[in-house]
């Protein structure tokens, strides 16, 4: 469509004044010529919300509980890192259903396959696509959920937001979505371990009223083998048995219980996190609070710190035998001013009881009619044991993203050796594969 030309008198313009010089007369036009382009209506464009995490190490999860499969796309992974499906499968096996009597009996192997971003056994720097097919479907278990809302589940709020939802398995609100988190988190953990010797470990520290006493787990020495030595993933054998008994007691009644997962980070590089709005604890809180069923987050002393005075709570500094600045206590949880200080980062994540239980509950239908609902299907009597690798994954994703940010901003040029440390100090074992 051609542009239109409109000519109108401009500010009551008159004929040129004959008393003006010829040059000024040439600049004095009685009308203003304006070229107006045709109006085109553009569609409002927005990015898909809520399914992508990270700034530099970016992860997008996809898929629904009873769809064709679930997985992730990882963008920003460094190239030349050895990687295979086996590197991801270990953590996926820790997350998968049907592991024991304290998890959902749903039987799926959660076998992953890498479709892109890896060539000849190493990452290429391009997006990594990981897919896990769904195999154990029981659509009949969700028939009533298409009519009535499950109490304390996301059924009602998904309808309130979208006006439509995937009924079978809960769609995107299902814990099966966390497969993509765990797969990408396994990649992040490998990068952290190889580059800076950083370890991320989580374990169950509470099930309902069974609470591990403070100091009963040595965060300097606890191992993955100790955590994985029992079905509840508690490194203390005595309390593990008490937790299992608590879960069994409600499981046989068709009920559920909540729990707490403690996560620690050893050998975290100093300097991760940024003031003011991107503090490391803020990023960690957002990450773990996005995990299904999570209801609370604490770092270091957490809420108990509110009972102390400043003199009781402060972590005093000292210089260790290697000349490094350390803190004698760690009530800060390894983070001060939103920035990691090199001490062990420790946090706790509270999980509510599984909302899908095999007991009659009062609810309403989509047509706003009150009725009773008995949920069928296979559900975890306590989500905490299977949440352990998910929490580890989300923490690792935050750390590798912050590591890349720190390297780009503060380590691109020579550091101030009197005040700063190399990000890989003491762990020169990162050896990218040679192509």
GROMACS .gro file of N, CA and C in nm, residues 62-64 67-73 85 88-89 92 110-116 128-134 179-180 183:
model
   93
   62UNK      N    1   1.025  -2.950   2.923
   62UNK     CA    2   0.904  -2.964   2.844
   62UNK      C    3   0.838  -3.098   2.874
   63UNK      N    4   0.713  -3.112   2.830
   63UNK     CA    5   0.641  -3.238   2.845
   63UNK      C    6   0.545  -3.239   2.962
   64UNK      N    7   0.456  -3.337   2.960
   64UNK     CA    8   0.355  -3.351   3.064
   64UNK      C    9   0.350  -3.495   3.113
   67UNK      N   10   0.183  -3.748   2.876
   67UNK     CA   11   0.203  -3.724   2.734
   67UNK      C   12   0.304  -3.820   2.675
   68UNK      N   13   0.361  -3.782   2.562
   68UNK     CA   14   0.456  -3.870   2.497
   68UNK      C   15   0.589  -3.883   2.567
   69UNK      N   16   0.624  -3.782   2.644
   69UNK     CA   17   0.752  -3.785   2.715
   69UNK      C   18   0.783  -3.650   2.776
   70UNK      N   19   0.888  -3.645   2.855
   70UNK     CA   20   0.933  -3.522   2.918
   70UNK      C   21   1.083  -3.510   2.897
   71UNK      N   22   1.135  -3.389   2.917
   71UNK     CA   23   1.278  -3.372   2.900
   71UNK      C   24   1.320  -3.228   2.914
   72UNK      N   25   1.433  -3.194   2.853
   72UNK     CA   26   1.486  -3.060   2.865
   72UNK      C   27   1.572  -3.025   2.746
   73UNK      N   28   1.594  -2.895   2.729
   73UNK     CA   29   1.692  -2.843   2.635
   73UNK      C   30   1.786  -2.754   2.715
   85UNK      N   31   2.471  -4.041   2.806
   85UNK     CA   32   2.348  -4.068   2.879
   85UNK      C   33   2.375  -4.125   3.018
   88UNK      N   34   2.385  -3.885   3.305
   88UNK     CA   35   2.257  -3.833   3.350
   88UNK      C   36   2.173  -3.939   3.420
   89UNK      N   37   2.191  -4.065   3.378
   89UNK     CA   38   2.100  -4.171   3.422
   89UNK      C   39   2.109  -4.198   3.571
   92UNK      N   40   1.881  -3.964   3.743
   92UNK     CA   41   1.745  -3.995   3.702
   92UNK      C   42   1.693  -4.120   3.773
  110UNK      N   43   1.250  -4.439   3.333
  110UNK     CA   44   1.301  -4.303   3.312
  110UNK      C   45   1.434  -4.305   3.236
  111UNK      N   46   1.441  -4.388   3.134
  111UNK     CA   47   1.564  -4.399   3.054
  111UNK      C   48   1.575  -4.279   2.960
  112UNK      N   49   1.686  -4.209   2.967
  112UNK     CA   50   1.704  -4.087   2.888
  112UNK      C   51   1.782  -4.114   2.760
  113UNK      N   52   1.762  -4.024   2.666
  113UNK     CA   53   1.838  -4.027   2.542
  113UNK      C   54   1.875  -3.885   2.504
  114UNK      N   55   2.002  -3.864   2.464
  114UNK     CA   56   2.049  -3.733   2.419
  114UNK      C   57   2.037  -3.728   2.268
  115UNK      N   58   1.964  -3.629   2.217
  115UNK     CA   59   1.938  -3.620   2.073
  115UNK      C   60   2.023  -3.515   2.002
  116UNK      N   61   2.080  -3.422   2.076
  116UNK     CA   62   2.164  -3.320   2.012
  116UNK      C   63   2.257  -3.257   2.114
  128UNK      N   64   2.165  -2.887   2.402
  128UNK     CA   65   2.158  -3.030   2.433
  128UNK      C   66   2.011  -3.066   2.455
  129UNK      N   67   1.963  -3.163   2.378
  129UNK     CA   68   1.823  -3.206   2.386
  129UNK      C   69   1.819  -3.343   2.451
  130UNK      N   70   1.749  -3.352   2.566
  130UNK     CA   71   1.736  -3.478   2.639
  130UNK      C   72   1.588  -3.514   2.647
  131UNK      N   73   1.554  -3.639   2.615
  131UNK     CA   74   1.415  -3.684   2.619
  131UNK      C   75   1.404  -3.814   2.698
  132UNK      N   76   1.299  -3.822   2.780
  132UNK     CA   77   1.264  -3.944   2.851
  132UNK      C   78   1.119  -3.978   2.814
  133UNK      N   79   1.094  -4.089   2.744
  133UNK     CA   80   0.957  -4.124   2.705
  133UNK      C   81   0.875  -4.168   2.826
  134UNK      N   82   0.745  -4.138   2.821
  134UNK     CA   83   0.652  -4.192   2.920
  134UNK      C   84   0.609  -4.331   2.877
  179UNK      N   85   1.199  -3.439   3.578
  179UNK     CA   86   1.298  -3.518   3.503
  179UNK      C   87   1.392  -3.426   3.426
  180UNK      N   88   1.336  -3.324   3.361
  180UNK     CA   89   1.420  -3.231   3.287
  180UNK      C   90   1.515  -3.154   3.377
  183UNK      N   91   1.802  -3.408   3.480
  183UNK     CA   92   1.893  -3.436   3.369
  183UNK      C   93   1.989  -3.319   3.346
   0.00000   0.00000   0.00000
